[in-house]
mmCIF file of C-alpha atoms in Angstrom:
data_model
loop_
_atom_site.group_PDB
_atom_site.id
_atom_site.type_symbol
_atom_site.label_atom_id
_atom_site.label_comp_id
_atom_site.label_asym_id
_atom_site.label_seq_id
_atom_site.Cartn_x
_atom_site.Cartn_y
_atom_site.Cartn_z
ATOM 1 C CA UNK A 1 147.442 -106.409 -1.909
ATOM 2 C CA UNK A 2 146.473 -108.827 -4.545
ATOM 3 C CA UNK A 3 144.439 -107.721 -7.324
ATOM 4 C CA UNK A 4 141.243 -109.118 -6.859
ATOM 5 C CA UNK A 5 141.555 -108.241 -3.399
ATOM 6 C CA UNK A 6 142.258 -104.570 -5.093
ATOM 7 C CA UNK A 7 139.374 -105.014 -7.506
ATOM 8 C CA UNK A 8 136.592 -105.476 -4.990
ATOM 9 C CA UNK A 9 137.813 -103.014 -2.232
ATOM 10 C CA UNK A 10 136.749 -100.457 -5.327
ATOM 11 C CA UNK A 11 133.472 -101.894 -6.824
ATOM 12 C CA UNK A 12 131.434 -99.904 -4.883
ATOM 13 C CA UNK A 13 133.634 -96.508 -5.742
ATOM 14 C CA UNK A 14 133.093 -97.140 -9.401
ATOM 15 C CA UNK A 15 129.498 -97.655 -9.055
ATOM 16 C CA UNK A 16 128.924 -95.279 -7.537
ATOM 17 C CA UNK A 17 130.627 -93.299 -10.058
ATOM 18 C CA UNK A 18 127.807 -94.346 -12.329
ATOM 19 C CA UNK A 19 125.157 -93.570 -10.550
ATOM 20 C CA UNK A 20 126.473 -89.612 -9.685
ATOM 21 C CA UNK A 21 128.265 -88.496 -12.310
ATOM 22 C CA UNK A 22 129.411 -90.777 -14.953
ATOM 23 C CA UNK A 23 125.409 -92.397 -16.389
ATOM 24 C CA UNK A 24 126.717 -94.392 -19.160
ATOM 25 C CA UNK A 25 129.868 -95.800 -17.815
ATOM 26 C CA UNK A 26 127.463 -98.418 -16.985
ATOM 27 C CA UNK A 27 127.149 -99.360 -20.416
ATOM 28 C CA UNK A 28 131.010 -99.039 -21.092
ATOM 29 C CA UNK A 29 131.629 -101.529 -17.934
ATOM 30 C CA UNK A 30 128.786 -103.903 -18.987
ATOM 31 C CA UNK A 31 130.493 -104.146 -22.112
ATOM 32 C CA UNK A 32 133.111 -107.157 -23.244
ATOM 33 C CA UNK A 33 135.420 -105.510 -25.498
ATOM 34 C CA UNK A 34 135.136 -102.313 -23.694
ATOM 35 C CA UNK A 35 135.937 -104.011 -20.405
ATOM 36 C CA UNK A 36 139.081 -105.523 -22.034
ATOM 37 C CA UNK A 37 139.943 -102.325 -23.519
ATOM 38 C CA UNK A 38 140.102 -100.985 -20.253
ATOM 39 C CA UNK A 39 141.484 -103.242 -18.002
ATOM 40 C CA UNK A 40 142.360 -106.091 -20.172
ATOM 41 C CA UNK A 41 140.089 -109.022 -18.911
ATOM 42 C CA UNK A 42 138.514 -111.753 -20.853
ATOM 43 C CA UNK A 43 135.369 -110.601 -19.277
ATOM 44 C CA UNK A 44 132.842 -108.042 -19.106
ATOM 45 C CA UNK A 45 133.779 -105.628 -15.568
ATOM 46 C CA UNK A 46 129.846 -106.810 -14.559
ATOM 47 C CA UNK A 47 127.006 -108.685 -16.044
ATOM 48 C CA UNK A 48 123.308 -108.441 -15.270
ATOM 49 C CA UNK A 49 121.797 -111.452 -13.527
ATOM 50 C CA UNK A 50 119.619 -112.288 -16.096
ATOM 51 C CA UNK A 51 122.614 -112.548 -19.072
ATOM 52 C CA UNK A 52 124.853 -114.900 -16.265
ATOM 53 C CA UNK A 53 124.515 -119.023 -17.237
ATOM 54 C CA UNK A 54 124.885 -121.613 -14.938
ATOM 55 C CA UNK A 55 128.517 -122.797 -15.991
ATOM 56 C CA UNK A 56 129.775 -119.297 -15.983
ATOM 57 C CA UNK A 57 128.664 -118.336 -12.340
ATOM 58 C CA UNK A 58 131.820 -119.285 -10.532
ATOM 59 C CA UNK A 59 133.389 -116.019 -12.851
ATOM 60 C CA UNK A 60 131.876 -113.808 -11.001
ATOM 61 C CA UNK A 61 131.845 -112.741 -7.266
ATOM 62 C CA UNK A 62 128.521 -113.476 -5.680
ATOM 63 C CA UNK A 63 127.799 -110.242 -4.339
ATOM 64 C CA UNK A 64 125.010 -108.816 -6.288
ATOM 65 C CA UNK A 65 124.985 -104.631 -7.027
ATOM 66 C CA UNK A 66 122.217 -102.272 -7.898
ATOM 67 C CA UNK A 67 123.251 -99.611 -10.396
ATOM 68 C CA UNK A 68 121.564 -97.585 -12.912
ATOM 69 C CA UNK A 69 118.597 -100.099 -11.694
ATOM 70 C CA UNK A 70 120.289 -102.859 -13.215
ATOM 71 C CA UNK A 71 121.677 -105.960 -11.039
ATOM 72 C CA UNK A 72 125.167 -106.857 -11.958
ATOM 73 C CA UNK A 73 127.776 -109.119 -10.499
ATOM 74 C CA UNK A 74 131.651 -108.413 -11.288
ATOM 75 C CA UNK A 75 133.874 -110.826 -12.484
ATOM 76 C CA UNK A 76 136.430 -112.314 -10.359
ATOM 77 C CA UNK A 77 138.588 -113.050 -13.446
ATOM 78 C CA UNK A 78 141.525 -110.936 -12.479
ATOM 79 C CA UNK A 79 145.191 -111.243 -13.095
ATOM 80 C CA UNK A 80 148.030 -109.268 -11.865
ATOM 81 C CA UNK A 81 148.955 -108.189 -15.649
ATOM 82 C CA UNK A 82 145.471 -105.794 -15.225
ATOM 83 C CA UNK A 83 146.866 -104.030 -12.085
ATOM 84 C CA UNK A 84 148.021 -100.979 -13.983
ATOM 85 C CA UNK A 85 145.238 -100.464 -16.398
ATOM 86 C CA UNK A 86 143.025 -100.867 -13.143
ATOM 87 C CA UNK A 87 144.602 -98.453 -10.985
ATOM 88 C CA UNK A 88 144.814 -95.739 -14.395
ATOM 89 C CA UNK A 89 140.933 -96.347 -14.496
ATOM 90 C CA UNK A 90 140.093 -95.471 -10.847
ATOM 91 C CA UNK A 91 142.839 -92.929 -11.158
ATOM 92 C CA UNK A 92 140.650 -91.174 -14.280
ATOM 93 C CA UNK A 93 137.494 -91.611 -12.491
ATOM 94 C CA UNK A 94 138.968 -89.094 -9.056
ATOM 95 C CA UNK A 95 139.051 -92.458 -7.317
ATOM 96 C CA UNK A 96 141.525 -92.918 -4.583
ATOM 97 C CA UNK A 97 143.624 -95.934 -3.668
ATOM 98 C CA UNK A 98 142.878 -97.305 -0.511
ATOM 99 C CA UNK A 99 145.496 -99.100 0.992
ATOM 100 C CA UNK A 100 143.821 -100.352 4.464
ATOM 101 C CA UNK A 101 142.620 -103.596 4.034
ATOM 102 C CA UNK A 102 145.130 -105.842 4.560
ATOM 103 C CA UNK A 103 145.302 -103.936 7.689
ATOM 104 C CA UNK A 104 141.815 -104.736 8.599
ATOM 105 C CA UNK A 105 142.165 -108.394 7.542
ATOM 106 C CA UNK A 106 144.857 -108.982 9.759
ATOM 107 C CA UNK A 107 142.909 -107.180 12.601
ATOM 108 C CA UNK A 108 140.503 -109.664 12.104
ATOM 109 C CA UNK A 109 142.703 -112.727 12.171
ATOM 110 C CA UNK A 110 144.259 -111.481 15.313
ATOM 111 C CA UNK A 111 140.425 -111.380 16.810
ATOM 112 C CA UNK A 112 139.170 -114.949 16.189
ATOM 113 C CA UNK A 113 141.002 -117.219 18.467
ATOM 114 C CA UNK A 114 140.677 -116.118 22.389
ATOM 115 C CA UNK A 115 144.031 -117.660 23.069
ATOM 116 C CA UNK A 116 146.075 -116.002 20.826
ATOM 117 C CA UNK A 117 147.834 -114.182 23.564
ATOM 118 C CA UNK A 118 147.357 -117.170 26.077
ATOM 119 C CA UNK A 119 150.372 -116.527 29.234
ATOM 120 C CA UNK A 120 150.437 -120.420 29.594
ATOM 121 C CA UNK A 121 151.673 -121.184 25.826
ATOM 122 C CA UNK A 122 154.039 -124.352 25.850
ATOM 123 C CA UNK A 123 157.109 -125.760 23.701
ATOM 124 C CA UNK A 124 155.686 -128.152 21.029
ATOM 125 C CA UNK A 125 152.133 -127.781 22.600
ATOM 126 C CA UNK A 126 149.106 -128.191 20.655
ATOM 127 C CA UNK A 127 147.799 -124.936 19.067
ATOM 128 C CA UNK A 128 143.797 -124.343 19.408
ATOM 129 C CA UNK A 129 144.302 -122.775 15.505
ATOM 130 C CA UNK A 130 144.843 -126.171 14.418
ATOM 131 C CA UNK A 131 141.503 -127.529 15.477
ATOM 132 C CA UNK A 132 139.915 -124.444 14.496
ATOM 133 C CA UNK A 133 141.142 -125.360 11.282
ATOM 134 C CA UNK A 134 140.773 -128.833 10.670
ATOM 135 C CA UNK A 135 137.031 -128.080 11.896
ATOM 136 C CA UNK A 136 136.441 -125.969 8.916
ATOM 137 C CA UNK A 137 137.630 -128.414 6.977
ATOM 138 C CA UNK A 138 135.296 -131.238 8.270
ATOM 139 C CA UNK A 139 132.587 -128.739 7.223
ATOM 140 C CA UNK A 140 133.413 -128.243 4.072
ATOM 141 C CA UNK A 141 134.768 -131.041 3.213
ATOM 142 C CA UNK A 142 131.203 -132.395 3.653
ATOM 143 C CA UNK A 143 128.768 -130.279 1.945
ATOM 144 C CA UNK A 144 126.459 -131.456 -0.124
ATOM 145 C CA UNK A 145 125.466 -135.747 -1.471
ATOM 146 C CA UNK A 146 128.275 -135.869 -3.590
ATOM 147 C CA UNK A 147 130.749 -139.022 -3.168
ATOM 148 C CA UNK A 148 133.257 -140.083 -5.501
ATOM 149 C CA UNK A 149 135.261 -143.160 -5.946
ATOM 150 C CA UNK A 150 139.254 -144.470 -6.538
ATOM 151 C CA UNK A 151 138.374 -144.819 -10.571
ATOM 152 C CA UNK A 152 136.376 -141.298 -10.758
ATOM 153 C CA UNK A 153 140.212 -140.484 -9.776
ATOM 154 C CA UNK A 154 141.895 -142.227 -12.117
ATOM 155 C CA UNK A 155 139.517 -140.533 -15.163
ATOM 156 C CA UNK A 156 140.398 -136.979 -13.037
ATOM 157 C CA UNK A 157 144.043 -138.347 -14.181
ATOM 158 C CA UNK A 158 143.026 -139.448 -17.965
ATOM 159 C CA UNK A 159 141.372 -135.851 -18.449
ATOM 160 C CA UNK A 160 145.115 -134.137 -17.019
ATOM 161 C CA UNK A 161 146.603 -137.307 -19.406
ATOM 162 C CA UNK A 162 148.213 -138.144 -16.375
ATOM 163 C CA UNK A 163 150.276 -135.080 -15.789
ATOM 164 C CA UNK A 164 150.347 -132.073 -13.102
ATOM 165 C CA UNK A 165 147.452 -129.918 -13.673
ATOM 166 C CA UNK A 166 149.802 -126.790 -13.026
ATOM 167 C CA UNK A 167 153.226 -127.443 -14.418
ATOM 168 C CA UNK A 168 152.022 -130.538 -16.739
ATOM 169 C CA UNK A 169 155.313 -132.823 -16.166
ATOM 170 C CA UNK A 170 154.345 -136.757 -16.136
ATOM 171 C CA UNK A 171 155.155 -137.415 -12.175
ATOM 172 C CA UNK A 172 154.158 -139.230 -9.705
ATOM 173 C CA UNK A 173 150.662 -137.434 -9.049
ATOM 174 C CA UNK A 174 149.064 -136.204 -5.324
ATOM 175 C CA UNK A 175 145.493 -135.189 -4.824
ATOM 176 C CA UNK A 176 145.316 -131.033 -4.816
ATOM 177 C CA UNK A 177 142.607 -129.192 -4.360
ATOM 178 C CA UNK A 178 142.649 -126.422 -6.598
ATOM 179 C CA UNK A 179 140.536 -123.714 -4.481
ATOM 180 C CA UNK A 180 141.983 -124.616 -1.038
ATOM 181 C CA UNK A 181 139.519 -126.197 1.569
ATOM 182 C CA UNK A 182 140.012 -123.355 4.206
ATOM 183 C CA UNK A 183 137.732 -120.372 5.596
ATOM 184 C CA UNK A 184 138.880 -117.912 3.499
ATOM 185 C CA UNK A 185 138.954 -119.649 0.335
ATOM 186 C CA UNK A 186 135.880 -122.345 0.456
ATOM 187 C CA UNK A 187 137.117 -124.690 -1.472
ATOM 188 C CA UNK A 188 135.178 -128.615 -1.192
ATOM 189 C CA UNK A 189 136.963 -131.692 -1.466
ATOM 190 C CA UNK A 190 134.372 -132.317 -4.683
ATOM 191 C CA UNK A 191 135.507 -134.361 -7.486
ATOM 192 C CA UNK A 192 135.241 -131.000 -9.541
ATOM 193 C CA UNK A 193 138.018 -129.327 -7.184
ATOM 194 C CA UNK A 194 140.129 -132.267 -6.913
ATOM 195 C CA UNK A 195 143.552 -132.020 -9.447
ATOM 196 C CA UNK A 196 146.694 -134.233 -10.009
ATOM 197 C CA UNK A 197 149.549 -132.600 -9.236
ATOM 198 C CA UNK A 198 153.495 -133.181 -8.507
ATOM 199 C CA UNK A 199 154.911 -132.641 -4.883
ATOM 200 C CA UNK A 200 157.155 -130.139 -6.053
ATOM 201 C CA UNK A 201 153.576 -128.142 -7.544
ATOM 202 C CA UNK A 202 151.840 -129.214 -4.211
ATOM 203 C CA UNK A 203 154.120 -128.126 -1.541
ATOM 204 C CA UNK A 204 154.604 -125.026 -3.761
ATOM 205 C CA UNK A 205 151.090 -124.386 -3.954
ATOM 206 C CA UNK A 206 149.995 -124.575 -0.204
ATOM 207 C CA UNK A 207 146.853 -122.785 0.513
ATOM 208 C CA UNK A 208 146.866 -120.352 -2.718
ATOM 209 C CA UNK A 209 143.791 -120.582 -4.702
ATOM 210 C CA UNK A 210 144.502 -122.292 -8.424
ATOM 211 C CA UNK A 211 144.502 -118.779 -10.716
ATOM 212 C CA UNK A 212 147.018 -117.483 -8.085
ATOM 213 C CA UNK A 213 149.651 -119.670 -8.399
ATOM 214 C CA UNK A 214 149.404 -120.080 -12.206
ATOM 215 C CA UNK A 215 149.628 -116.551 -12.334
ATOM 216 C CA UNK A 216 149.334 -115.497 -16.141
ATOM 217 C CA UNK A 217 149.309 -118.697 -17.522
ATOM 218 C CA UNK A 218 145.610 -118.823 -18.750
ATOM 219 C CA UNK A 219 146.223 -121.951 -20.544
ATOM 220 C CA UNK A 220 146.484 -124.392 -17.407
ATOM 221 C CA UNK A 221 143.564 -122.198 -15.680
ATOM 222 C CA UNK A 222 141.253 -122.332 -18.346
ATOM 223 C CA UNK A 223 142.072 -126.618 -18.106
ATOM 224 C CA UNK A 224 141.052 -126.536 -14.873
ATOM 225 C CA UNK A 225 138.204 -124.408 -15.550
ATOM 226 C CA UNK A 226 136.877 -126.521 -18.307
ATOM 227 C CA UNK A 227 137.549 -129.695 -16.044
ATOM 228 C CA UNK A 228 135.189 -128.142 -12.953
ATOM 229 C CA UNK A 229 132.756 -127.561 -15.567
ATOM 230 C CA UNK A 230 132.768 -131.038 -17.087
ATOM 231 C CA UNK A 231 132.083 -132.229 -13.375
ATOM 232 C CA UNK A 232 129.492 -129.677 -12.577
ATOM 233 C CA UNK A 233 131.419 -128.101 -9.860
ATOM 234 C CA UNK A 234 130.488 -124.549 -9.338
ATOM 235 C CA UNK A 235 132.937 -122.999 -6.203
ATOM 236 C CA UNK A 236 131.662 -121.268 -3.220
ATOM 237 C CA UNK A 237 134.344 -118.634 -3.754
ATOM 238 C CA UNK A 238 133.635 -115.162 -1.947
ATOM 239 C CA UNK A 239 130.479 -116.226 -0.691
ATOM 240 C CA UNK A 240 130.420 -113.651 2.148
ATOM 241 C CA UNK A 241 127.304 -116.111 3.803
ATOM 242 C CA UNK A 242 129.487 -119.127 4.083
ATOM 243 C CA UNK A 243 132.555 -116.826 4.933
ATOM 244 C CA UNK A 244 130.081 -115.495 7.762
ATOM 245 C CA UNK A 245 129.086 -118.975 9.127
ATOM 246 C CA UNK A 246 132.456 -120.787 9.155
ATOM 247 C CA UNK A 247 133.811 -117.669 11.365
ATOM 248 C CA UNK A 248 131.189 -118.150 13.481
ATOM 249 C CA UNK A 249 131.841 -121.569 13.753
ATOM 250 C CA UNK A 250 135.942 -121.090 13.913
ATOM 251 C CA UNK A 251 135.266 -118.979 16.718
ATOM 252 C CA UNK A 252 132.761 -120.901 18.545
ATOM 253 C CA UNK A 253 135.838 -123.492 18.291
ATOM 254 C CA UNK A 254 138.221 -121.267 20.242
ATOM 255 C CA UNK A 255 135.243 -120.520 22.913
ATOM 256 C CA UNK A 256 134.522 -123.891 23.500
ATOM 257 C CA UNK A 257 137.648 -125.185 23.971
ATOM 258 C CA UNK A 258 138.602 -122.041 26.460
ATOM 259 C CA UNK A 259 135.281 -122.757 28.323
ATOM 260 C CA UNK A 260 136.548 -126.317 29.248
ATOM 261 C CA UNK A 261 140.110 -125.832 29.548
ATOM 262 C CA UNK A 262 139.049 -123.280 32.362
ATOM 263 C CA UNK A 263 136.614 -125.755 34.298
ATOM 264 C CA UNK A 264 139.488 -128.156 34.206
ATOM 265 C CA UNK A 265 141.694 -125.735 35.469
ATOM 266 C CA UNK A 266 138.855 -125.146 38.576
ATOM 267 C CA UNK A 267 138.714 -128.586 39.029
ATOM 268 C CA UNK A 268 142.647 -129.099 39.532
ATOM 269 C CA UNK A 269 142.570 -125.830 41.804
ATOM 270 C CA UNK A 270 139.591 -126.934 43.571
ATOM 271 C CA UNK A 271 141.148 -130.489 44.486
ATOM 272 C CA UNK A 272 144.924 -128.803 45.538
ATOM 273 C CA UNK A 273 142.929 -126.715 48.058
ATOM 274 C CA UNK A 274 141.160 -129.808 49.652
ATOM 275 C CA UNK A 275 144.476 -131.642 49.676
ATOM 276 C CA UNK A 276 146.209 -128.753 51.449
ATOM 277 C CA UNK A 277 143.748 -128.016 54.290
ATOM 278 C CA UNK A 278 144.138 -131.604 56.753
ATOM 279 C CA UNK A 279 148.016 -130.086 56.674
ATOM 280 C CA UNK A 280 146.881 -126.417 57.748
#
């Protein structure tokens, strides 16, 4: 499980842990050099609304919680060098480690498209995921009046001085999006999310979000973090809405395309029958 995934499946455990037994955690968790004390992040654990600006809104996951009548968001700025000091402070708090939902994510997947277990699936046929997919990307790959041109790509270069935004060797440099433009993700194909980067970084890469595949090198995140900034790009990231409308739509894919494949299918059967009956 990957740590922020860790992180979140536990916000509402340590919350609740403030509001029960523990009063002034709040305070300790609210708190920047008590937060990296404790689990070694360059953040507070949560922030109240109010104390969030603009430009440092995409650090935080966008669900907003009530505790000790305060509304906080957490940050999303975890690393997998915090695992340990996260898991000793559930651990101290009587916490359990849940382990289930990668389990339950998986479920999920397996539920969205209605042909996954299809009896007529074909060599080298064409898989209803891929439309599914490429339809999410049409969506959000068009959000929003922003359009960009070939020379707003070329200063996108000048800022990286022309090198891969992730392993900074002078190559010759693809588009990458740094926060993949996929369901699960969100990421826009916005000037802000748009990186050089070499082939070796982009095949690599694939559909990991920026901070994952970096890892613990902060430097080259925090470039990229200071370049979405400088083009007012502020991600969609864990915006459980979105999340909620593009698996509507992913499904509605699936649905659609199983609604006509079967009145096709009635239409073939239908004409076979008519065929057959002057010979019976």
């Amino acid at each position: 499980m990957k740590i922020g995934e860790l992180v979140k499946q536990h916000i509402k455990d340590i919350f609740s842990n403030c509001e029960i037994a523990e009063h002034d955690e709040i305070y300790h968790l609210l708190d920047y050099k008590d937060s990296k004390n404790m689990f070694g992040v360059n953040y507070p654990f949560c922030t109240e609304l109010e104390n969030i600006e603009q430009s440092e809104s995409k650090r935080y996951w966008t669900e907003i919680y009530i505790v000790r009548s305060k509304r906080v968001r957490v940050t999303s700025q975890w690393f997998e060098k915090s695992r340990e000091s996260f898991l000793k402070y559930i651990e101290s708090k009587g916490i359990s480690v849940e382990n289930n939902l990668e389990n339950s994510t998986n479920n999920e997947h397996k539920a969205l498209s209605p042909f996954k277990n299809n009896s007529n699936s074909r060599y080298r046929g064409a898989a209803i995921g891929n439309s599914q997919n490429l339809f999410i990307r049409n969506i959000l790959s068009n959000l929003g009046q922003e359009s960009f041109t070939e020379n707003d790509w070329n200063l996108t270069k000048d800022y990286f001085l022309y090198k891969c935004a992730y392993c900074a060797l002078e190559a010759e440099l693809l588009i990458e999006h740094a926060i993949p433009i996929n369901k699960e993700k969100l990421g826009e194909h916005k000037l802000g999310n748009v990186v050089p980067s070499c082939k070796t970084c982009n095949s690599r890469k694939a559909g990991k979000d920026f901070r994952e595949f970096l890892g613990d090198d902060t430097a080259a995140i925090e470039k990229i973090e200071q370049y979405m900034d400088s083009r007012n790009y502020v991600p969609l990231e864990d915006n459980e809405q979105i999340k909620m409308i593009l698996n509507m739509a992913y499904k509605e894919v699936g649905f659609l395309a199983e609604r006509y494949v079967t009145i096709i299918n009635e239409l073939f059967s239908h004409s076979i029958n008519n065929y057959k009956q002057p010979n019976e």
